[in-house]
Amino acid sequence: MDANPNEDDPPVQTPARREVLVLENVSFRDPTRQSLTLRDANLRLHEGEFATLGIPIAAECRSFTSMLQGLRMPQQGRISFDGKNWEGDDFSQHDWMRSRIGRVYDGTAWIENLNIYENVTLSERHHTPRTIDDIDRELREWCDFFEIDDMRGQRPAFVGKAFLKICEWIRALLGSPLLLLLEHPMRSVPRTRFDQLIKALRMMTSRGTAVLWIGRENDLDDLTFPEQTLHYRAVNNKLVLIDEGGQ
């Protein structure tokens, strides 16, 4: 017979989840673009969490996402990645932090004088201690997963947009990043590919990767995300959590 628990025993403490991306009272505006504009915006994304961010139809998100990577600075407020911020001049530390972030870009994001294979593996080859054989093995696994042919020898300018976008997915996924930033990842890709991408992202979140999927509000409303997805919207220049994913 099991012993009764001692009522005086302290409750079991659940370990705090690692904070991957934090925005605290951030204000940001890029006057050169129709960028997503923020004022005193806040967001917290923990390891293993999947979140969407719906932005206005007319808004551009590339400058905003670059700010999350420390490539742009907010007018005020603080942004941290894995407990570290982007301030100061420790550029080697910042480069290492960025090597732990995978990104799918809204718009052109290829070095034209490199082939697709060289583009996709560039960060892993230069910012991690991994061997070429190890990188190539993971690359083959993702190519098989997404059912695409080998990208070696092909140039970005001479392949279809859908194939190129899937190669962007693979580039972002390589190396099991701590954070994935996805700008309109389904743009130019057939809707039939959505389930494949979601399956890949669920695999990543199960390993602790945090995912932020950024898209136009109307596009996100037409997609079915996993049950526990957090849904944010940019409302009156704030980031508002509108759905806690059934939690």
PDB file of C-alpha atoms in Angstrom:
ATOM      1  CA  MET A   1       0.000   0.000   0.000  1.00  0.00           C
ATOM      2  CA  ASP A   2       1.389   3.411  -0.985  1.00  0.00           C
ATOM      3  CA  ALA A   3       2.143   5.825   1.791  1.00  0.00           C
ATOM      4  CA  ASN A   4       0.123   9.019   1.895  1.00  0.00           C
ATOM      5  CA  PRO A   5       2.056  12.095   0.852  1.00  0.00           C
ATOM      6  CA  ASN A   6       3.152  14.339   3.667  1.00  0.00           C
ATOM      7  CA  GLU A   7       0.990  17.441   3.560  1.00  0.00           C
ATOM      8  CA  ASP A   8       3.892  19.448   4.971  1.00  0.00           C
ATOM      9  CA  ASP A   9       6.162  18.624   2.046  1.00  0.00           C
ATOM     10  CA  PRO A  10       6.820  21.624  -0.201  1.00  0.00           C
ATOM     11  CA  PRO A  11       5.234  21.477  -3.685  1.00  0.00           C
ATOM     12  CA  VAL A  12       7.397  20.232  -6.513  1.00  0.00           C
ATOM     13  CA  GLN A  13       8.833  23.191  -8.413  1.00  0.00           C
ATOM     14  CA  THR A  14       8.568  23.096 -12.208  1.00  0.00           C
ATOM     15  CA  PRO A  15      11.873  24.206 -13.764  1.00  0.00           C
ATOM     16  CA  ALA A  16      11.643  27.614 -15.403  1.00  0.00           C
ATOM     17  CA  ARG A  17      11.657  27.416 -19.167  1.00  0.00           C
ATOM     18  CA  ARG A  18      14.587  29.022 -20.935  1.00  0.00           C
ATOM     19  CA  GLU A  19      13.704  32.385 -22.449  1.00  0.00           C
ATOM     20  CA  VAL A  20      14.892  32.464 -26.033  1.00  0.00           C
ATOM     21  CA  LEU A  21      13.576  35.781 -27.358  1.00  0.00           C
ATOM     22  CA  VAL A  22      12.461  38.726 -25.225  1.00  0.00           C
ATOM     23  CA  LEU A  23      11.269  42.164 -26.285  1.00  0.00           C
ATOM     24  CA  GLU A  24      10.839  44.663 -23.449  1.00  0.00           C
ATOM     25  CA  ASN A  25       9.133  47.993 -24.129  1.00  0.00           C
ATOM     26  CA  VAL A  26      10.534  48.104 -27.654  1.00  0.00           C
ATOM     27  CA  SER A  27       9.848  50.994 -29.994  1.00  0.00           C
ATOM     28  CA  PHE A  28      10.996  50.635 -33.583  1.00  0.00           C
ATOM     29  CA  ARG A  29      10.419  52.359 -36.890  1.00  0.00           C
ATOM     30  CA  ASP A  30      12.311  52.159 -40.175  1.00  0.00           C
ATOM     31  CA  PRO A  31      11.571  55.401 -42.065  1.00  0.00           C
ATOM     32  CA  THR A  32      13.015  54.031 -45.324  1.00  0.00           C
ATOM     33  CA  ARG A  33      10.457  51.217 -45.634  1.00  0.00           C
ATOM     34  CA  GLN A  34       6.814  50.498 -44.917  1.00  0.00           C
ATOM     35  CA  SER A  35       8.082  48.559 -41.957  1.00  0.00           C
ATOM     36  CA  LEU A  36       6.158  47.134 -39.048  1.00  0.00           C
ATOM     37  CA  THR A  37       6.231  49.938 -36.489  1.00  0.00           C
ATOM     38  CA  LEU A  38       6.248  49.265 -32.751  1.00  0.00           C
ATOM     39  CA  ARG A  39       5.767  51.398 -29.658  1.00  0.00           C
ATOM     40  CA  ASP A  40       6.420  49.985 -26.154  1.00  0.00           C
ATOM     41  CA  ALA A  41       5.952  46.438 -27.493  1.00  0.00           C
ATOM     42  CA  ASN A  42       6.603  43.314 -25.419  1.00  0.00           C
ATOM     43  CA  LEU A  43       6.981  39.622 -26.294  1.00  0.00           C
ATOM     44  CA  ARG A  44       8.440  36.541 -24.603  1.00  0.00           C
ATOM     45  CA  LEU A  45       9.175  33.315 -26.443  1.00  0.00           C
ATOM     46  CA  HIS A  46      10.497  30.271 -24.581  1.00  0.00           C
ATOM     47  CA  GLU A  47      12.319  27.178 -25.734  1.00  0.00           C
ATOM     48  CA  GLY A  48      10.076  24.788 -27.611  1.00  0.00           C
ATOM     49  CA  GLU A  49       7.336  27.368 -28.183  1.00  0.00           C
ATOM     50  CA  PHE A  50       5.728  27.945 -31.565  1.00  0.00           C
ATOM     51  CA  ALA A  51       4.282  31.409 -32.169  1.00  0.00           C
ATOM     52  CA  THR A  52       2.798  33.282 -35.087  1.00  0.00           C
ATOM     53  CA  LEU A  53       2.853  37.043 -35.500  1.00  0.00           C
ATOM     54  CA  GLY A  54       0.200  38.551 -37.735  1.00  0.00           C
ATOM     55  CA  ILE A  55       1.154  41.915 -39.195  1.00  0.00           C
ATOM     56  CA  PRO A  56      -0.961  44.398 -41.179  1.00  0.00           C
ATOM     57  CA  ILE A  57      -1.330  43.655 -44.873  1.00  0.00           C
ATOM     58  CA  ALA A  58       0.619  46.755 -45.920  1.00  0.00           C
ATOM     59  CA  ALA A  59       3.474  46.228 -43.459  1.00  0.00           C
ATOM     60  CA  GLU A  60       6.945  44.945 -44.322  1.00  0.00           C
ATOM     61  CA  CYS A  61       8.667  42.725 -41.760  1.00  0.00           C
ATOM     62  CA  ARG A  62      12.273  42.411 -42.915  1.00  0.00           C
ATOM     63  CA  SER A  63      13.582  45.379 -40.900  1.00  0.00           C
ATOM     64  CA  PHE A  64      11.713  44.158 -37.814  1.00  0.00           C
ATOM     65  CA  THR A  65      13.185  40.663 -38.102  1.00  0.00           C
ATOM     66  CA  SER A  66      16.659  42.091 -38.624  1.00  0.00           C
ATOM     67  CA  MET A  67      16.172  43.972 -35.362  1.00  0.00           C
ATOM     68  CA  LEU A  68      15.474  40.662 -33.588  1.00  0.00           C
ATOM     69  CA  GLN A  69      18.885  39.471 -34.847  1.00  0.00           C
ATOM     70  CA  GLY A  70      20.686  42.588 -33.674  1.00  0.00           C
ATOM     71  CA  LEU A  71      21.246  43.848 -37.215  1.00  0.00           C
ATOM     72  CA  ARG A  72      19.075  46.894 -36.526  1.00  0.00           C
ATOM     73  CA  MET A  73      18.646  48.666 -33.207  1.00  0.00           C
ATOM     74  CA  PRO A  74      15.334  49.812 -31.714  1.00  0.00           C
ATOM     75  CA  GLN A  75      14.778  53.462 -30.908  1.00  0.00           C
ATOM     76  CA  GLN A  76      14.118  52.391 -27.325  1.00  0.00           C
ATOM     77  CA  GLY A  77      13.669  49.262 -25.259  1.00  0.00           C
ATOM     78  CA  ARG A  78      15.617  46.040 -24.987  1.00  0.00           C
ATOM     79  CA  ILE A  79      15.842  42.878 -27.087  1.00  0.00           C
ATOM     80  CA  SER A  80      17.566  39.768 -25.769  1.00  0.00           C
ATOM     81  CA  PHE A  81      18.329  36.388 -27.258  1.00  0.00           C
ATOM     82  CA  ASP A  82      19.049  33.496 -24.896  1.00  0.00           C
ATOM     83  CA  GLY A  83      19.567  35.920 -22.025  1.00  0.00           C
ATOM     84  CA  LYS A  84      22.022  38.174 -23.884  1.00  0.00           C
ATOM     85  CA  ASN A  85      21.336  41.484 -25.596  1.00  0.00           C
ATOM     86  CA  TRP A  86      22.693  42.968 -28.802  1.00  0.00           C
ATOM     87  CA  GLU A  87      24.226  46.047 -27.226  1.00  0.00           C
ATOM     88  CA  GLY A  88      27.935  46.788 -27.056  1.00  0.00           C
ATOM     89  CA  ASP A  89      30.752  45.955 -29.447  1.00  0.00           C
ATOM     90  CA  ASP A  90      31.421  42.302 -28.678  1.00  0.00           C
ATOM     91  CA  PHE A  91      30.955  41.419 -32.331  1.00  0.00           C
ATOM     92  CA  SER A  92      32.326  37.896 -32.043  1.00  0.00           C
ATOM     93  CA  GLN A  93      29.696  37.187 -29.369  1.00  0.00           C
ATOM     94  CA  HIS A  94      26.987  38.664 -31.599  1.00  0.00           C
ATOM     95  CA  ASP A  95      28.131  36.549 -34.548  1.00  0.00           C
ATOM     96  CA  TRP A  96      27.942  33.437 -32.369  1.00  0.00           C
ATOM     97  CA  MET A  97      24.442  34.399 -31.223  1.00  0.00           C
ATOM     98  CA  ARG A  98      23.312  34.846 -34.828  1.00  0.00           C
ATOM     99  CA  SER A  99      24.727  31.436 -35.712  1.00  0.00           C
ATOM    100  CA  ARG A 100      22.098  29.992 -33.347  1.00  0.00           C
ATOM    101  CA  ILE A 101      19.258  31.689 -35.243  1.00  0.00           C
ATOM    102  CA  GLY A 102      17.767  30.293 -38.448  1.00  0.00           C
ATOM    103  CA  ARG A 103      15.894  32.664 -40.725  1.00  0.00           C
ATOM    104  CA  VAL A 104      13.692  32.558 -43.808  1.00  0.00           C
ATOM    105  CA  TYR A 105      13.720  35.987 -45.429  1.00  0.00           C
ATOM    106  CA  ASP A 106      10.988  38.058 -47.016  1.00  0.00           C
ATOM    107  CA  GLY A 107      12.685  38.920 -50.263  1.00  0.00           C
ATOM    108  CA  THR A 108      16.063  38.148 -51.810  1.00  0.00           C
ATOM    109  CA  ALA A 109      18.546  36.476 -49.481  1.00  0.00           C
ATOM    110  CA  TRP A 110      21.083  34.774 -51.735  1.00  0.00           C
ATOM    111  CA  ILE A 111      24.697  35.487 -52.655  1.00  0.00           C
ATOM    112  CA  GLU A 112      24.476  35.266 -56.430  1.00  0.00           C
ATOM    113  CA  ASN A 113      28.087  34.285 -57.076  1.00  0.00           C
ATOM    114  CA  LEU A 114      27.691  31.192 -54.873  1.00  0.00           C
ATOM    115  CA  ASN A 115      25.652  28.158 -55.858  1.00  0.00           C
ATOM    116  CA  ILE A 116      22.683  27.106 -53.742  1.00  0.00           C
ATOM    117  CA  TYR A 117      24.649  24.455 -51.832  1.00  0.00           C
ATOM    118  CA  GLU A 118      27.339  27.004 -50.916  1.00  0.00           C
ATOM    119  CA  ASN A 119      24.670  29.492 -49.829  1.00  0.00           C
ATOM    120  CA  VAL A 120      22.744  26.981 -47.731  1.00  0.00           C
ATOM    121  CA  THR A 121      25.793  25.640 -45.900  1.00  0.00           C
ATOM    122  CA  LEU A 122      27.702  28.928 -45.587  1.00  0.00           C
ATOM    123  CA  SER A 123      26.846  29.686 -41.957  1.00  0.00           C
ATOM    124  CA  GLU A 124      27.360  26.113 -40.767  1.00  0.00           C
ATOM    125  CA  ARG A 125      30.745  25.929 -42.519  1.00  0.00           C
ATOM    126  CA  HIS A 126      32.068  29.216 -41.159  1.00  0.00           C
ATOM    127  CA  HIS A 127      30.392  29.699 -37.765  1.00  0.00           C
ATOM    128  CA  THR A 128      30.314  26.196 -36.284  1.00  0.00           C
ATOM    129  CA  PRO A 129      32.961  23.529 -35.568  1.00  0.00           C
ATOM    130  CA  ARG A 130      31.052  20.924 -37.599  1.00  0.00           C
ATOM    131  CA  THR A 131      32.777  18.872 -40.280  1.00  0.00           C
ATOM    132  CA  ILE A 132      31.716  19.066 -43.926  1.00  0.00           C
ATOM    133  CA  ASP A 133      30.682  15.396 -43.773  1.00  0.00           C
ATOM    134  CA  ASP A 134      28.400  16.098 -40.802  1.00  0.00           C
ATOM    135  CA  ILE A 135      26.831  19.126 -42.498  1.00  0.00           C
ATOM    136  CA  ASP A 136      26.337  17.191 -45.739  1.00  0.00           C
ATOM    137  CA  ARG A 137      24.726  14.282 -43.909  1.00  0.00           C
ATOM    138  CA  GLU A 138      22.149  16.583 -42.279  1.00  0.00           C
ATOM    139  CA  LEU A 139      21.618  18.394 -45.577  1.00  0.00           C
ATOM    140  CA  ARG A 140      20.830  15.116 -47.346  1.00  0.00           C
ATOM    141  CA  GLU A 141      18.357  14.221 -44.598  1.00  0.00           C
ATOM    142  CA  TRP A 142      16.470  17.488 -45.037  1.00  0.00           C
ATOM    143  CA  CYS A 143      16.513  17.184 -48.835  1.00  0.00           C
ATOM    144  CA  ASP A 144      15.015  13.710 -48.488  1.00  0.00           C
ATOM    145  CA  PHE A 145      12.483  15.000 -45.952  1.00  0.00           C
ATOM    146  CA  PHE A 146      11.252  17.729 -48.301  1.00  0.00           C
ATOM    147  CA  GLU A 147      11.606  15.479 -51.353  1.00  0.00           C
ATOM    148  CA  ILE A 148      13.858  17.750 -53.371  1.00  0.00           C
ATOM    149  CA  ASP A 149      16.845  16.954 -55.565  1.00  0.00           C
ATOM    150  CA  ASP A 150      20.430  17.756 -54.715  1.00  0.00           C
ATOM    151  CA  MET A 151      21.046  21.513 -54.859  1.00  0.00           C
ATOM    152  CA  ARG A 152      24.749  21.267 -55.732  1.00  0.00           C
ATOM    153  CA  GLY A 153      25.818  23.155 -58.815  1.00  0.00           C
ATOM    154  CA  GLN A 154      22.552  25.067 -59.139  1.00  0.00           C
ATOM    155  CA  ARG A 155      22.528  28.852 -59.054  1.00  0.00           C
ATOM    156  CA  PRO A 156      19.818  30.849 -57.261  1.00  0.00           C
ATOM    157  CA  ALA A 157      18.975  32.797 -60.423  1.00  0.00           C
ATOM    158  CA  PHE A 158      18.230  29.689 -62.470  1.00  0.00           C
ATOM    159  CA  VAL A 159      15.770  27.664 -60.365  1.00  0.00           C
ATOM    160  CA  GLY A 160      12.062  28.029 -59.624  1.00  0.00           C
ATOM    161  CA  LYS A 161      10.834  30.168 -56.729  1.00  0.00           C
ATOM    162  CA  ALA A 162       9.240  27.225 -54.898  1.00  0.00           C
ATOM    163  CA  PHE A 163      12.446  25.165 -54.986  1.00  0.00           C
ATOM    164  CA  LEU A 164      14.435  28.172 -53.813  1.00  0.00           C
ATOM    165  CA  LYS A 165      12.073  28.799 -50.895  1.00  0.00           C
ATOM    166  CA  ILE A 166      12.346  25.184 -49.746  1.00  0.00           C
ATOM    167  CA  CYS A 167      16.125  25.563 -49.873  1.00  0.00           C
ATOM    168  CA  GLU A 168      15.666  28.589 -47.599  1.00  0.00           C
ATOM    169  CA  TRP A 169      13.756  26.372 -45.156  1.00  0.00           C
ATOM    170  CA  ILE A 170      16.614  23.889 -45.135  1.00  0.00           C
ATOM    171  CA  ARG A 171      19.200  26.633 -44.630  1.00  0.00           C
ATOM    172  CA  ALA A 172      17.239  27.888 -41.622  1.00  0.00           C
ATOM    173  CA  LEU A 173      16.817  24.398 -40.135  1.00  0.00           C
ATOM    174  CA  LEU A 174      20.439  23.251 -40.456  1.00  0.00           C
ATOM    175  CA  GLY A 175      22.279  22.863 -37.174  1.00  0.00           C
ATOM    176  CA  SER A 176      19.194  22.745 -34.911  1.00  0.00           C
ATOM    177  CA  PRO A 177      19.078  26.500 -34.170  1.00  0.00           C
ATOM    178  CA  LEU A 178      17.756  27.756 -30.863  1.00  0.00           C
ATOM    179  CA  LEU A 179      15.444  30.221 -32.648  1.00  0.00           C
ATOM    180  CA  LEU A 180      13.738  30.140 -36.040  1.00  0.00           C
ATOM    181  CA  LEU A 181      12.514  33.402 -37.580  1.00  0.00           C
ATOM    182  CA  LEU A 182      10.252  32.709 -40.546  1.00  0.00           C
ATOM    183  CA  GLU A 183       9.150  35.625 -42.729  1.00  0.00           C
ATOM    184  CA  HIS A 184       6.258  34.571 -44.983  1.00  0.00           C
ATOM    185  CA  PRO A 185       7.753  31.059 -45.346  1.00  0.00           C
ATOM    186  CA  MET A 186       4.900  29.795 -47.551  1.00  0.00           C
ATOM    187  CA  ARG A 187       5.256  32.567 -50.118  1.00  0.00           C
ATOM    188  CA  SER A 188       5.800  31.096 -53.624  1.00  0.00           C
ATOM    189  CA  VAL A 189       5.348  27.562 -52.256  1.00  0.00           C
ATOM    190  CA  PRO A 190       2.347  25.325 -53.117  1.00  0.00           C
ATOM    191  CA  ARG A 191      -0.136  24.971 -50.263  1.00  0.00           C
ATOM    192  CA  THR A 192       0.424  21.216 -50.395  1.00  0.00           C
ATOM    193  CA  ARG A 193       3.855  21.798 -48.834  1.00  0.00           C
ATOM    194  CA  PHE A 194       2.423  23.358 -45.657  1.00  0.00           C
ATOM    195  CA  ASP A 195       2.053  20.085 -43.740  1.00  0.00           C
ATOM    196  CA  GLN A 196       5.672  19.164 -44.509  1.00  0.00           C
ATOM    197  CA  LEU A 197       6.920  22.450 -43.097  1.00  0.00           C
ATOM    198  CA  ILE A 198       4.734  22.164 -39.997  1.00  0.00           C
ATOM    199  CA  LYS A 199       6.003  18.619 -39.395  1.00  0.00           C
ATOM    200  CA  ALA A 200       9.592  19.861 -39.615  1.00  0.00           C
ATOM    201  CA  LEU A 201       8.858  22.705 -37.202  1.00  0.00           C
ATOM    202  CA  ARG A 202       7.232  20.346 -34.720  1.00  0.00           C
ATOM    203  CA  MET A 203      10.367  18.217 -34.846  1.00  0.00           C
ATOM    204  CA  MET A 204      12.413  21.319 -34.059  1.00  0.00           C
ATOM    205  CA  THR A 205      10.246  22.530 -31.181  1.00  0.00           C
ATOM    206  CA  SER A 206      10.405  19.052 -29.629  1.00  0.00           C
ATOM    207  CA  ARG A 207      14.188  19.582 -29.463  1.00  0.00           C
ATOM    208  CA  GLY A 208      13.804  22.969 -27.788  1.00  0.00           C
ATOM    209  CA  THR A 209      13.850  25.327 -30.778  1.00  0.00           C
ATOM    210  CA  ALA A 210      11.583  28.370 -30.471  1.00  0.00           C
ATOM    211  CA  VAL A 211       9.730  29.344 -33.661  1.00  0.00           C
ATOM    212  CA  LEU A 212       8.327  32.739 -34.660  1.00  0.00           C
ATOM    213  CA  TRP A 213       6.314  32.621 -37.913  1.00  0.00           C
ATOM    214  CA  ILE A 214       5.655  36.137 -39.245  1.00  0.00           C
ATOM    215  CA  GLY A 215       3.004  36.724 -41.868  1.00  0.00           C
ATOM    216  CA  ARG A 216       0.170  38.911 -43.048  1.00  0.00           C
ATOM    217  CA  GLU A 217      -2.905  38.576 -40.829  1.00  0.00           C
ATOM    218  CA  ASN A 218      -5.140  37.300 -43.616  1.00  0.00           C
ATOM    219  CA  ASP A 219      -2.565  34.702 -44.699  1.00  0.00           C
ATOM    220  CA  LEU A 220      -2.205  33.309 -41.178  1.00  0.00           C
ATOM    221  CA  ASP A 221      -5.973  33.106 -40.719  1.00  0.00           C
ATOM    222  CA  ASP A 222      -6.138  30.720 -43.683  1.00  0.00           C
ATOM    223  CA  LEU A 223      -3.620  28.266 -42.175  1.00  0.00           C
ATOM    224  CA  THR A 224      -4.134  25.606 -39.505  1.00  0.00           C
ATOM    225  CA  PHE A 225      -1.313  25.586 -36.968  1.00  0.00           C
ATOM    226  CA  PRO A 226      -0.595  23.057 -34.186  1.00  0.00           C
ATOM    227  CA  GLU A 227      -2.924  23.243 -31.197  1.00  0.00           C
ATOM    228  CA  GLN A 228      -0.409  24.750 -28.771  1.00  0.00           C
ATOM    229  CA  THR A 229       0.651  27.590 -31.082  1.00  0.00           C
ATOM    230  CA  LEU A 230       0.749  31.081 -29.553  1.00  0.00           C
ATOM    231  CA  HIS A 231      -0.838  33.706 -31.775  1.00  0.00           C
ATOM    232  CA  TYR A 232       0.286  37.327 -31.610  1.00  0.00           C
ATOM    233  CA  ARG A 233      -0.994  40.266 -33.611  1.00  0.00           C
ATOM    234  CA  ALA A 234       0.464  43.725 -34.196  1.00  0.00           C
ATOM    235  CA  VAL A 235      -2.358  45.948 -32.933  1.00  0.00           C
ATOM    236  CA  ASN A 236      -1.935  49.710 -32.580  1.00  0.00           C
ATOM    237  CA  ASN A 237       1.847  49.253 -32.676  1.00  0.00           C
ATOM    238  CA  LYS A 238       1.757  46.709 -29.820  1.00  0.00           C
ATOM    239  CA  LEU A 239       2.355  42.959 -29.930  1.00  0.00           C
ATOM    240  CA  VAL A 240      -0.821  41.466 -28.501  1.00  0.00           C
ATOM    241  CA  LEU A 241      -1.214  37.792 -27.535  1.00  0.00           C
ATOM    242  CA  ILE A 242      -4.658  36.952 -28.869  1.00  0.00           C
ATOM    243  CA  ASP A 243      -4.614  33.163 -28.423  1.00  0.00           C
ATOM    244  CA  GLU A 244      -2.509  31.129 -25.979  1.00  0.00           C
ATOM    245  CA  GLY A 245      -2.789  27.986 -28.049  1.00  0.00           C
ATOM    246  CA  GLY A 246      -5.393  26.250 -25.951  1.00  0.00           C
ATOM    247  CA  GLN A 247      -3.309  26.435 -22.776  1.00  0.00           C
TER     248      GLN A 247
END
